[in-house]
Coordinates of C-alpha atoms in Angstrom, one line a residue:
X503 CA 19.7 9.7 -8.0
X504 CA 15.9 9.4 -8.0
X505 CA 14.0 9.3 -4.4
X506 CA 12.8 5.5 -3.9
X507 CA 9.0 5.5 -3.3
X508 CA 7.5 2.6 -1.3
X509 CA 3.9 1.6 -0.3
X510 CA 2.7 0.4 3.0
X511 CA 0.1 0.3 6.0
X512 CA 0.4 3.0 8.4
X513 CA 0.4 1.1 12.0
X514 CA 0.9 4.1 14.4
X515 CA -0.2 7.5 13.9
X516 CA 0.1 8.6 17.6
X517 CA 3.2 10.9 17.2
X518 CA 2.6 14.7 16.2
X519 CA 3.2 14.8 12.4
X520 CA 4.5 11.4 12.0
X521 CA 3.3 8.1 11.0
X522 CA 5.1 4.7 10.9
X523 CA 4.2 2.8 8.1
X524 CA 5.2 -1.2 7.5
X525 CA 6.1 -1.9 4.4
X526 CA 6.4 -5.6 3.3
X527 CA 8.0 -7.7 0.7
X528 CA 8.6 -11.4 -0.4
X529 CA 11.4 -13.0 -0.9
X530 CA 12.3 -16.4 -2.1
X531 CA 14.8 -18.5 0.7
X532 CA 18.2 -18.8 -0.6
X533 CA 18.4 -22.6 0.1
X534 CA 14.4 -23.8 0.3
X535 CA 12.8 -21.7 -2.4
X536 CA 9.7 -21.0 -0.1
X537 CA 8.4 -17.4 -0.7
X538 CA 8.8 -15.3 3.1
X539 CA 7.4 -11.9 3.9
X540 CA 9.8 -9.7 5.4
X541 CA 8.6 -6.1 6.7
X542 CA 10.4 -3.1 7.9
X543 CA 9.1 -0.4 9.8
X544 CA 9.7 3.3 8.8
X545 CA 8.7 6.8 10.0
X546 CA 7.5 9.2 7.9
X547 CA 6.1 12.8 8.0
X548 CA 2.7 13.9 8.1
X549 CA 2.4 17.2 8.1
X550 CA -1.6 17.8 8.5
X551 CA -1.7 14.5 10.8
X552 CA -4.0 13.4 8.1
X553 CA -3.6 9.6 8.0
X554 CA -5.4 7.1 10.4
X555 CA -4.0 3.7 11.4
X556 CA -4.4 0.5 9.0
X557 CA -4.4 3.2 5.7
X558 CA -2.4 1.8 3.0
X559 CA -0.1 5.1 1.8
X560 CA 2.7 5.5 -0.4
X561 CA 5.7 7.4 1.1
X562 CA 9.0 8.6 -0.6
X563 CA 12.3 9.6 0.5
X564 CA 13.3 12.4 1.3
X565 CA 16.3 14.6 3.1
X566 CA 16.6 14.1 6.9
X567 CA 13.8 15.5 8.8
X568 CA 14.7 14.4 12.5
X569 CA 16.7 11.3 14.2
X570 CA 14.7 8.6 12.8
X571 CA 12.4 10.7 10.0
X572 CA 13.7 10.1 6.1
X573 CA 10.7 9.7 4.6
X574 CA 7.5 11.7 3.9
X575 CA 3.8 10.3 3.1
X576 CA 3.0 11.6 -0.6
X577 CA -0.7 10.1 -0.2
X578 CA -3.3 7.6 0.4
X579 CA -3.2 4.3 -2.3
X580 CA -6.9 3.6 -3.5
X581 CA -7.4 -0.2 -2.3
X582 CA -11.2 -0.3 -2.3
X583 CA -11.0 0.0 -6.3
X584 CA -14.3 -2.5 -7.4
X585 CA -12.9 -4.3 -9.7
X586 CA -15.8 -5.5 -13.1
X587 CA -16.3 -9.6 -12.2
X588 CA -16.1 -11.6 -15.2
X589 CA -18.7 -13.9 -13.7
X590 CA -21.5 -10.8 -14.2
X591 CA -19.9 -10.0 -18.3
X592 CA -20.6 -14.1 -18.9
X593 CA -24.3 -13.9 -16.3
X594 CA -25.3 -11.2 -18.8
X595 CA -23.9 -13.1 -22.0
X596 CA -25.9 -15.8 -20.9
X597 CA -28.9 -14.1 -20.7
X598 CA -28.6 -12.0 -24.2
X599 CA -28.0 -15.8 -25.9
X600 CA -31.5 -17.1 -23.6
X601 CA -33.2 -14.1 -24.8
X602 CA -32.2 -14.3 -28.4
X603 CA -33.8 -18.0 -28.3

């Protein structure tokens, strides 16, 4: 059976070698068909006490470590990716077609 891997935001990191990262997902109601975030909290180990509060980390499963530890954190997820803005590819199209004229 494969180890289910999950992403989430670390919200504690004041335990030695464990975080608690939320995880959320969204659902659609059964009856209303509005969309709902639902969130569970889990704890996870981290072994250098390398992650900080409010990180966004991926963590995946793993054999019991304590009581309430089956996860471990596998690493940070890269959220301050810039993504390219179409609005600067059309500014500069603009100005190649201006110049051209």
């Amino acid at each position: 059976m494969p180890k289910r891997v999950l992403t989430g935001t670390v919200v504690s990191d004041k335990t030695d070698k464990t975080v608690v990262v939320k995880v959320e997902r969204r659902v659609k109601h059964a009856m209303y068909g509005k969309i709902i975030r639902r969130s569970k909290k889990y704890h996870a180990h981290d072994e250098g006490n390398e992650y900080k509060s409010g990180e966004t980390v991926r963590i995946e499963e793993t054999a019991p470590i304590s009581k309430l530890k089956t996860w471990k954190v596998t690493g940070r997820v890269d959220t301050h990716a810039t993504p390219t803005k179409p609005a600067a590819k059309s500014k500069a199209k603009k100005e190649e077609a201006q110049a051209e004229a």
